[in-house]
């Protein structure tokens, strides 16, 4: 079968022929309906040299996946061939305390495992079939099309986790700012709208992204620039924002995030553009918490899917075939994708 693989570091992905996977005991093969193209894949493709990560090419891209059960290994219960499922992306040991709590994104033995998951050291979903090492990593779908469900496993789950950890701050009258309205950002706006009564301000330099933010539920949109912080402070009547999600992570966006934060607020860095900010007693308002976050728990993925099944989340998806997948990453790098690009490896 065809697969879109990273074959060497600092190179564009290639479509190659690989063997179809077969499930061993406890394993499941999923026929992929949709695999999201994530901006973090660009960093994986172009930012690393040999030895910088605990794994090496070649492997199939695609860490954001959903489809249908295709084959079941011995000992797997509760699943049937043809059943629609979403694939939980971060794969831990399954045995440590955090994994037992469903937080495989923070597995205590990740260093020993040496890979992060499908599409991150192991073969991911940019192929018709994907081997999932355990049925515990699958979440059943009901009415959702797997193409629409695929982005929920990362682009939905990651901001959901970030928002949920700050939910106690997002009471009526509060303000949340989302910086960067791409695959994660437009879903962050929808999650905030579904879970809170807060004022939502979206920041992005692209007109089409700000339009998508408004359609997703943002109350106000702001273009970055010299007066962006003043605009946000005016919208909050001078108080600043209670929660800021920086889905970009550059020096400029982090500077804006701290500039508009409110005392006791949360600034959560989600994007991995490589930026940083100085941290000192006076570098941000008093008692502002700065945090990073990585994916979310499988329990939170169940909740994200439930929100989508109830109609509260709707990823803005542009569909592509597997043959178009290499060009998708070029479009992603050029900022030409609105919402989420999803590759459908089994589409005709």
mmCIF file of C-alpha atoms in Angstrom:
data_model
loop_
_atom_site.group_PDB
_atom_site.id
_atom_site.type_symbol
_atom_site.label_atom_id
_atom_site.label_comp_id
_atom_site.label_asym_id
_atom_site.label_seq_id
_atom_site.Cartn_x
_atom_site.Cartn_y
_atom_site.Cartn_z
ATOM 1 C CA UNK A 1 0.000 0.000 0.000
ATOM 2 C CA UNK A 2 1.016 3.639 -0.405
ATOM 3 C CA UNK A 3 2.123 5.682 2.615
ATOM 4 C CA UNK A 4 3.356 9.224 3.106
ATOM 5 C CA UNK A 5 6.623 8.846 4.984
ATOM 6 C CA UNK A 6 9.366 10.953 6.397
ATOM 7 C CA UNK A 7 12.330 9.103 4.919
ATOM 8 C CA UNK A 8 15.119 11.315 6.256
ATOM 9 C CA UNK A 9 15.472 14.362 8.483
ATOM 10 C CA UNK A 10 15.188 17.855 7.008
ATOM 11 C CA UNK A 11 13.474 16.680 3.847
ATOM 12 C CA UNK A 12 10.006 16.806 2.333
ATOM 13 C CA UNK A 13 7.811 13.719 2.867
ATOM 14 C CA UNK A 14 7.569 11.078 0.152
ATOM 15 C CA UNK A 15 4.917 8.629 -0.958
ATOM 16 C CA UNK A 16 6.398 5.127 -0.806
ATOM 17 C CA UNK A 17 5.178 1.538 -0.952
ATOM 18 C CA UNK A 18 4.983 -0.312 2.394
ATOM 19 C CA UNK A 19 3.567 -3.627 3.574
ATOM 20 C CA UNK A 20 0.062 -3.774 4.976
ATOM 21 C CA UNK A 21 0.147 -4.204 8.781
ATOM 22 C CA UNK A 22 -1.259 -7.253 10.518
ATOM 23 C CA UNK A 23 -2.427 -7.124 14.156
ATOM 24 C CA UNK A 24 -0.662 -9.140 16.836
ATOM 25 C CA UNK A 25 -2.200 -10.024 20.214
ATOM 26 C CA UNK A 26 -4.012 -7.041 21.682
ATOM 27 C CA UNK A 27 -3.468 -4.929 18.571
ATOM 28 C CA UNK A 28 -5.912 -3.377 16.113
ATOM 29 C CA UNK A 29 -5.548 -2.323 12.481
ATOM 30 C CA UNK A 30 -7.616 0.755 11.618
ATOM 31 C CA UNK A 31 -8.686 1.626 8.083
ATOM 32 C CA UNK A 32 -8.011 5.347 8.032
ATOM 33 C CA UNK A 33 -10.798 7.677 6.963
ATOM 34 C CA UNK A 34 -8.986 10.858 7.881
ATOM 35 C CA UNK A 35 -5.494 11.885 8.991
ATOM 36 C CA UNK A 36 -4.926 15.499 9.958
ATOM 37 C CA UNK A 37 -1.934 17.439 8.645
ATOM 38 C CA UNK A 38 -0.582 19.236 11.708
ATOM 39 C CA UNK A 39 1.735 22.242 11.776
ATOM 40 C CA UNK A 40 3.922 20.335 14.243
ATOM 41 C CA UNK A 41 4.666 17.888 11.412
ATOM 42 C CA UNK A 42 6.538 20.731 9.702
ATOM 43 C CA UNK A 43 8.844 20.997 12.712
ATOM 44 C CA UNK A 44 9.282 17.227 12.672
ATOM 45 C CA UNK A 45 10.177 17.323 8.986
ATOM 46 C CA UNK A 46 12.559 20.264 8.974
ATOM 47 C CA UNK A 47 13.915 21.088 12.436
ATOM 48 C CA UNK A 48 15.704 17.923 13.591
ATOM 49 C CA UNK A 49 19.015 16.229 12.872
ATOM 50 C CA UNK A 50 19.898 12.616 13.584
ATOM 51 C CA UNK A 51 20.206 12.003 17.325
ATOM 52 C CA UNK A 52 18.075 14.948 18.437
ATOM 53 C CA UNK A 53 15.035 12.695 18.950
ATOM 54 C CA UNK A 54 14.935 9.142 20.360
ATOM 55 C CA UNK A 55 13.650 7.783 17.044
ATOM 56 C CA UNK A 56 14.679 7.975 13.396
ATOM 57 C CA UNK A 57 13.079 7.784 9.938
ATOM 58 C CA UNK A 58 11.586 6.134 8.054
ATOM 59 C CA UNK A 59 8.030 6.158 9.425
ATOM 60 C CA UNK A 60 4.590 7.129 8.163
ATOM 61 C CA UNK A 61 3.322 10.580 9.098
ATOM 62 C CA UNK A 62 -0.096 11.301 10.614
ATOM 63 C CA UNK A 63 -0.634 11.530 14.384
ATOM 64 C CA UNK A 64 -4.244 12.765 14.175
ATOM 65 C CA UNK A 65 -6.418 9.885 12.978
ATOM 66 C CA UNK A 66 -9.849 8.320 12.778
ATOM 67 C CA UNK A 67 -11.380 5.543 10.713
ATOM 68 C CA UNK A 68 -12.891 2.091 11.038
ATOM 69 C CA UNK A 69 -11.700 -1.112 12.688
ATOM 70 C CA UNK A 70 -10.212 -3.240 9.910
ATOM 71 C CA UNK A 71 -8.664 -6.209 11.749
ATOM 72 C CA UNK A 72 -8.456 -7.322 15.378
ATOM 73 C CA UNK A 73 -5.670 -9.212 17.123
ATOM 74 C CA UNK A 74 -6.139 -12.030 19.617
ATOM 75 C CA UNK A 75 -7.494 -10.994 22.988
ATOM 76 C CA UNK A 76 -9.177 -7.773 21.832
ATOM 77 C CA UNK A 77 -12.710 -7.444 23.171
ATOM 78 C CA UNK A 78 -15.533 -4.929 22.702
ATOM 79 C CA UNK A 79 -14.541 -3.969 19.141
ATOM 80 C CA UNK A 80 -16.011 -5.152 15.853
ATOM 81 C CA UNK A 81 -14.692 -4.956 12.315
ATOM 82 C CA UNK A 82 -16.218 -1.919 10.628
ATOM 83 C CA UNK A 83 -16.743 -0.005 13.868
ATOM 84 C CA UNK A 84 -15.851 3.719 13.548
ATOM 85 C CA UNK A 85 -13.150 4.864 15.976
ATOM 86 C CA UNK A 86 -10.848 7.768 16.747
ATOM 87 C CA UNK A 87 -7.212 7.043 17.609
ATOM 88 C CA UNK A 88 -5.777 8.580 20.773
ATOM 89 C CA UNK A 89 -2.439 10.032 19.689
ATOM 90 C CA UNK A 90 0.112 9.915 22.558
ATOM 91 C CA UNK A 91 1.114 6.307 23.257
ATOM 92 C CA UNK A 92 2.572 5.606 26.680
ATOM 93 C CA UNK A 93 3.456 2.427 28.517
ATOM 94 C CA UNK A 94 -0.116 1.822 29.670
ATOM 95 C CA UNK A 95 1.074 0.771 33.135
ATOM 96 C CA UNK A 96 2.461 3.752 35.043
ATOM 97 C CA UNK A 97 0.230 5.837 37.294
ATOM 98 C CA UNK A 98 -0.336 8.578 34.766
ATOM 99 C CA UNK A 99 -1.170 6.114 32.004
ATOM 100 C CA UNK A 100 -3.601 4.363 34.363
ATOM 101 C CA UNK A 101 -5.268 7.775 34.814
ATOM 102 C CA UNK A 102 -5.601 8.072 31.029
ATOM 103 C CA UNK A 103 -2.781 10.642 30.823
ATOM 104 C CA UNK A 104 -0.531 8.810 28.390
ATOM 105 C CA UNK A 105 0.568 12.211 27.117
ATOM 106 C CA UNK A 106 2.595 12.427 30.342
ATOM 107 C CA UNK A 107 3.696 8.784 30.598
ATOM 108 C CA UNK A 108 6.395 8.323 33.233
ATOM 109 C CA UNK A 109 8.271 5.846 31.016
ATOM 110 C CA UNK A 110 8.189 7.782 27.745
ATOM 111 C CA UNK A 111 11.967 8.013 27.684
ATOM 112 C CA UNK A 112 12.275 4.243 27.889
ATOM 113 C CA UNK A 113 9.732 3.697 25.105
ATOM 114 C CA UNK A 114 11.718 5.814 22.651
ATOM 115 C CA UNK A 115 8.775 6.822 20.430
ATOM 116 C CA UNK A 116 5.831 9.142 21.036
ATOM 117 C CA UNK A 117 3.101 7.429 19.011
ATOM 118 C CA UNK A 118 1.807 6.775 15.515
ATOM 119 C CA UNK A 119 3.229 9.407 13.192
ATOM 120 C CA UNK A 120 5.802 10.264 15.850
ATOM 121 C CA UNK A 121 8.376 7.525 15.514
ATOM 122 C CA UNK A 122 5.935 4.740 14.623
ATOM 123 C CA UNK A 123 3.790 4.493 11.500
ATOM 124 C CA UNK A 124 0.859 6.906 11.560
ATOM 125 C CA UNK A 125 -2.305 7.409 9.575
ATOM 126 C CA UNK A 126 -1.116 8.823 6.238
ATOM 127 C CA UNK A 127 -1.765 5.392 4.708
ATOM 128 C CA UNK A 128 -4.890 3.305 4.125
ATOM 129 C CA UNK A 129 -4.163 1.075 7.146
ATOM 130 C CA UNK A 130 -2.610 1.901 10.527
ATOM 131 C CA UNK A 131 -1.475 -0.489 13.251
ATOM 132 C CA UNK A 132 -2.566 0.607 16.746
ATOM 133 C CA UNK A 133 -0.685 -1.270 19.496
ATOM 134 C CA UNK A 134 -3.596 -1.538 21.942
ATOM 135 C CA UNK A 135 -7.367 -1.277 21.839
ATOM 136 C CA UNK A 136 -7.162 1.041 24.878
ATOM 137 C CA UNK A 137 -6.005 3.771 22.459
ATOM 138 C CA UNK A 138 -9.277 3.764 20.490
ATOM 139 C CA UNK A 139 -12.400 5.821 21.225
ATOM 140 C CA UNK A 140 -15.694 4.756 19.592
ATOM 141 C CA UNK A 141 -17.518 7.180 17.305
ATOM 142 C CA UNK A 142 -21.263 7.368 16.856
ATOM 143 C CA UNK A 143 -22.501 9.794 14.198
ATOM 144 C CA UNK A 144 -19.238 11.593 13.397
ATOM 145 C CA UNK A 145 -17.605 11.141 10.005
ATOM 146 C CA UNK A 146 -14.028 9.956 10.686
ATOM 147 C CA UNK A 147 -12.746 12.739 8.413
ATOM 148 C CA UNK A 148 -14.316 15.293 10.748
ATOM 149 C CA UNK A 149 -13.360 13.320 13.856
ATOM 150 C CA UNK A 150 -9.655 13.059 12.991
ATOM 151 C CA UNK A 151 -8.790 16.706 13.892
ATOM 152 C CA UNK A 152 -10.496 16.296 17.258
ATOM 153 C CA UNK A 153 -7.758 13.892 18.406
ATOM 154 C CA UNK A 154 -5.164 16.699 18.485
ATOM 155 C CA UNK A 155 -6.475 20.016 17.139
ATOM 156 C CA UNK A 156 -9.497 19.562 19.392
ATOM 157 C CA UNK A 157 -7.957 17.687 22.316
ATOM 158 C CA UNK A 158 -4.932 19.945 22.835
ATOM 159 C CA UNK A 159 -6.849 23.235 23.302
ATOM 160 C CA UNK A 160 -9.555 21.414 25.253
ATOM 161 C CA UNK A 161 -6.970 20.288 27.804
ATOM 162 C CA UNK A 162 -5.474 23.783 27.952
ATOM 163 C CA UNK A 163 -8.890 25.387 28.462
ATOM 164 C CA UNK A 164 -10.066 22.819 30.985
ATOM 165 C CA UNK A 165 -7.081 23.440 33.289
ATOM 166 C CA UNK A 166 -8.069 27.131 33.406
ATOM 167 C CA UNK A 167 -11.830 26.643 33.432
ATOM 168 C CA UNK A 168 -12.214 27.990 36.970
ATOM 169 C CA UNK A 169 -11.035 31.393 35.735
ATOM 170 C CA UNK A 170 -13.534 31.554 32.894
ATOM 171 C CA UNK A 171 -16.575 32.638 34.841
ATOM 172 C CA UNK A 172 -19.221 34.980 33.359
ATOM 173 C CA UNK A 173 -17.633 38.374 32.720
ATOM 174 C CA UNK A 174 -14.176 36.897 32.108
ATOM 175 C CA UNK A 175 -12.116 37.224 28.929
ATOM 176 C CA UNK A 176 -10.251 34.573 26.963
ATOM 177 C CA UNK A 177 -7.808 35.408 24.171
ATOM 178 C CA UNK A 178 -6.814 32.908 21.475
ATOM 179 C CA UNK A 179 -3.703 33.875 19.515
ATOM 180 C CA UNK A 180 -3.466 32.013 16.198
ATOM 181 C CA UNK A 181 -6.631 30.839 14.448
ATOM 182 C CA UNK A 182 -5.479 27.773 12.550
ATOM 183 C CA UNK A 183 -6.264 24.101 13.067
ATOM 184 C CA UNK A 184 -6.120 24.319 16.875
ATOM 185 C CA UNK A 185 -7.152 27.938 17.270
ATOM 186 C CA UNK A 186 -10.523 27.779 15.534
ATOM 187 C CA UNK A 187 -11.458 24.755 17.651
ATOM 188 C CA UNK A 188 -10.217 26.526 20.804
ATOM 189 C CA UNK A 189 -12.720 29.301 20.054
ATOM 190 C CA UNK A 190 -15.526 26.758 19.648
ATOM 191 C CA UNK A 191 -14.583 24.987 22.879
ATOM 192 C CA UNK A 192 -14.555 28.275 24.796
ATOM 193 C CA UNK A 193 -17.967 29.106 23.339
ATOM 194 C CA UNK A 194 -19.360 25.702 24.301
ATOM 195 C CA UNK A 195 -17.947 25.553 27.845
ATOM 196 C CA UNK A 196 -17.950 29.159 29.057
ATOM 197 C CA UNK A 197 -19.761 32.475 29.001
ATOM 198 C CA UNK A 198 -16.493 34.379 28.661
ATOM 199 C CA UNK A 199 -15.757 37.121 26.164
ATOM 200 C CA UNK A 200 -13.637 35.578 23.388
ATOM 201 C CA UNK A 201 -11.039 37.598 21.497
ATOM 202 C CA UNK A 202 -9.238 36.049 18.527
ATOM 203 C CA UNK A 203 -5.894 37.292 17.189
ATOM 204 C CA UNK A 204 -4.470 36.471 13.759
ATOM 205 C CA UNK A 205 -2.841 38.450 10.927
ATOM 206 C CA UNK A 206 -4.936 36.773 8.206
ATOM 207 C CA UNK A 207 -8.362 38.145 7.293
ATOM 208 C CA UNK A 208 -9.680 34.688 6.415
ATOM 209 C CA UNK A 209 -8.557 33.347 9.794
ATOM 210 C CA UNK A 210 -10.324 36.172 11.630
ATOM 211 C CA UNK A 211 -13.458 35.453 9.593
ATOM 212 C CA UNK A 212 -13.205 31.787 10.619
ATOM 213 C CA UNK A 213 -12.795 32.892 14.251
ATOM 214 C CA UNK A 214 -15.987 34.957 14.055
ATOM 215 C CA UNK A 215 -17.854 32.043 12.482
ATOM 216 C CA UNK A 216 -16.520 29.804 15.273
ATOM 217 C CA UNK A 217 -17.902 32.036 18.017
ATOM 218 C CA UNK A 218 -15.355 34.779 18.737
ATOM 219 C CA UNK A 219 -16.880 38.011 20.042
ATOM 220 C CA UNK A 220 -14.032 40.193 18.776
ATOM 221 C CA UNK A 221 -11.122 39.817 16.360
ATOM 222 C CA UNK A 222 -7.820 41.682 16.456
ATOM 223 C CA UNK A 223 -4.940 41.773 13.982
ATOM 224 C CA UNK A 224 -1.472 41.710 15.584
ATOM 225 C CA UNK A 225 0.462 44.952 15.500
ATOM 226 C CA UNK A 226 1.681 47.863 17.564
ATOM 227 C CA UNK A 227 -1.783 48.631 18.932
ATOM 228 C CA UNK A 228 -3.048 45.047 19.401
ATOM 229 C CA UNK A 229 -2.443 45.034 23.167
ATOM 230 C CA UNK A 230 -4.242 48.381 23.531
ATOM 231 C CA UNK A 231 -7.196 47.070 21.512
ATOM 232 C CA UNK A 232 -7.506 44.005 23.736
ATOM 233 C CA UNK A 233 -7.229 46.072 26.912
ATOM 234 C CA UNK A 234 -9.918 48.415 25.603
ATOM 235 C CA UNK A 235 -12.196 45.443 24.922
ATOM 236 C CA UNK A 236 -11.673 44.270 28.522
ATOM 237 C CA UNK A 237 -12.236 47.797 29.917
ATOM 238 C CA UNK A 238 -8.628 47.954 30.979
ATOM 239 C CA UNK A 239 -8.661 44.816 33.119
ATOM 240 C CA UNK A 240 -6.845 42.460 30.755
ATOM 241 C CA UNK A 241 -7.598 38.839 29.891
ATOM 242 C CA UNK A 242 -8.098 36.051 32.409
ATOM 243 C CA UNK A 243 -6.855 33.283 30.102
ATOM 244 C CA UNK A 244 -4.633 33.568 27.036
ATOM 245 C CA UNK A 245 -3.940 30.599 24.762
ATOM 246 C CA UNK A 246 -0.920 31.199 22.545
ATOM 247 C CA UNK A 247 -1.326 28.691 19.737
ATOM 248 C CA UNK A 248 1.636 30.173 17.839
ATOM 249 C CA UNK A 249 4.455 30.491 20.370
ATOM 250 C CA UNK A 250 6.702 33.118 18.793
ATOM 251 C CA UNK A 251 8.517 35.900 20.647
ATOM 252 C CA UNK A 252 5.912 38.355 19.383
ATOM 253 C CA UNK A 253 2.865 36.324 20.375
ATOM 254 C CA UNK A 254 4.232 35.513 23.823
ATOM 255 C CA UNK A 255 4.999 39.186 24.365
ATOM 256 C CA UNK A 256 1.427 40.061 23.443
ATOM 257 C CA UNK A 257 0.051 37.313 25.699
ATOM 258 C CA UNK A 258 1.836 38.598 28.798
ATOM 259 C CA UNK A 259 1.094 42.220 27.906
ATOM 260 C CA UNK A 260 -2.675 41.644 27.939
ATOM 261 C CA UNK A 261 -2.810 39.237 30.892
ATOM 262 C CA UNK A 262 -4.668 40.130 34.062
ATOM 263 C CA UNK A 263 -3.354 39.595 37.603
ATOM 264 C CA UNK A 264 -4.064 35.982 38.625
ATOM 265 C CA UNK A 265 -4.511 35.057 34.973
ATOM 266 C CA UNK A 266 -3.194 32.086 32.999
ATOM 267 C CA UNK A 267 -0.959 32.295 29.919
ATOM 268 C CA UNK A 268 -0.747 28.865 28.303
ATOM 269 C CA UNK A 269 1.759 28.205 25.531
ATOM 270 C CA UNK A 270 0.433 25.676 23.027
ATOM 271 C CA UNK A 271 2.295 26.609 19.832
ATOM 272 C CA UNK A 272 5.861 25.498 19.181
ATOM 273 C CA UNK A 273 7.247 28.331 17.058
ATOM 274 C CA UNK A 274 10.249 28.443 19.401
ATOM 275 C CA UNK A 275 9.708 31.826 21.016
ATOM 276 C CA UNK A 276 10.457 32.805 24.588
ATOM 277 C CA UNK A 277 9.861 35.672 26.995
ATOM 278 C CA UNK A 278 11.810 37.000 29.970
ATOM 279 C CA UNK A 279 10.470 35.932 33.342
ATOM 280 C CA UNK A 280 11.025 38.131 36.335
ATOM 281 C CA UNK A 281 9.034 39.657 39.169
ATOM 282 C CA UNK A 282 7.820 42.536 36.993
ATOM 283 C CA UNK A 283 7.760 40.891 33.543
ATOM 284 C CA UNK A 284 4.008 40.190 33.790
ATOM 285 C CA UNK A 285 1.157 41.260 36.095
ATOM 286 C CA UNK A 286 1.182 39.837 39.614
ATOM 287 C CA UNK A 287 0.509 36.126 40.045
ATOM 288 C CA UNK A 288 0.115 35.379 36.351
ATOM 289 C CA UNK A 289 0.837 31.699 35.727
ATOM 290 C CA UNK A 290 2.855 30.700 32.666
ATOM 291 C CA UNK A 291 2.486 27.109 31.476
ATOM 292 C CA UNK A 292 3.046 24.816 28.542
ATOM 293 C CA UNK A 293 0.791 21.933 27.668
ATOM 294 C CA UNK A 294 1.041 18.769 25.570
ATOM 295 C CA UNK A 295 -1.987 17.045 24.091
ATOM 296 C CA UNK A 296 -4.570 15.810 26.669
ATOM 297 C CA UNK A 297 -5.855 12.676 28.378
ATOM 298 C CA UNK A 298 -7.913 9.983 26.687
ATOM 299 C CA UNK A 299 -10.766 10.850 29.050
ATOM 300 C CA UNK A 300 -10.653 14.385 27.707
ATOM 301 C CA UNK A 301 -10.725 13.011 24.154
ATOM 302 C CA UNK A 302 -13.934 11.159 25.035
ATOM 303 C CA UNK A 303 -15.343 14.500 26.214
ATOM 304 C CA UNK A 304 -14.198 16.317 23.065
ATOM 305 C CA UNK A 305 -15.871 13.710 20.878
ATOM 306 C CA UNK A 306 -19.044 13.989 22.973
ATOM 307 C CA UNK A 307 -19.051 17.766 22.394
ATOM 308 C CA UNK A 308 -18.720 17.196 18.663
ATOM 309 C CA UNK A 309 -21.377 14.467 18.605
ATOM 310 C CA UNK A 310 -23.725 16.951 20.328
ATOM 311 C CA UNK A 311 -23.043 19.561 17.646
ATOM 312 C CA UNK A 312 -20.923 21.970 19.701
ATOM 313 C CA UNK A 313 -17.672 21.391 17.773
ATOM 314 C CA UNK A 314 -17.356 21.410 14.015
ATOM 315 C CA UNK A 315 -13.845 21.328 12.577
ATOM 316 C CA UNK A 316 -13.372 23.420 9.450
ATOM 317 C CA UNK A 317 -11.915 20.708 7.226
ATOM 318 C CA UNK A 318 -10.394 20.752 3.752
ATOM 319 C CA UNK A 319 -10.093 17.240 2.351
ATOM 320 C CA UNK A 320 -7.209 15.897 0.308
ATOM 321 C CA UNK A 321 -6.306 12.533 -1.196
ATOM 322 C CA UNK A 322 -3.159 10.647 -0.214
ATOM 323 C CA UNK A 323 -1.567 11.529 -3.562
ATOM 324 C CA UNK A 324 -2.098 15.208 -2.720
ATOM 325 C CA UNK A 325 -0.558 14.860 0.743
ATOM 326 C CA UNK A 326 2.975 16.088 -0.084
ATOM 327 C CA UNK A 327 1.495 19.328 -1.477
ATOM 328 C CA UNK A 328 -0.634 19.720 1.644
ATOM 329 C CA UNK A 329 2.479 20.326 3.737
ATOM 330 C CA UNK A 330 3.667 22.925 1.242
ATOM 331 C CA UNK A 331 0.321 24.718 1.546
ATOM 332 C CA UNK A 332 0.486 24.422 5.333
ATOM 333 C CA UNK A 333 3.952 25.968 5.440
ATOM 334 C CA UNK A 334 2.762 28.816 3.215
ATOM 335 C CA UNK A 335 -0.198 29.574 5.495
ATOM 336 C CA UNK A 336 -2.685 28.632 2.775
ATOM 337 C CA UNK A 337 -4.780 26.210 4.865
ATOM 338 C CA UNK A 338 -7.826 27.551 6.714
ATOM 339 C CA UNK A 339 -8.831 25.349 9.637
ATOM 340 C CA UNK A 340 -7.526 21.795 9.233
ATOM 341 C CA UNK A 341 -6.251 19.880 6.224
ATOM 342 C CA UNK A 342 -7.296 16.232 6.416
ATOM 343 C CA UNK A 343 -5.908 13.515 4.172
ATOM 344 C CA UNK A 344 -8.273 10.675 3.321
ATOM 345 C CA UNK A 345 -6.032 7.729 2.371
ATOM 346 C CA UNK A 346 -8.940 5.415 1.515
ATOM 347 C CA UNK A 347 -10.884 7.949 -0.598
ATOM 348 C CA UNK A 348 -11.482 6.990 -4.189
#
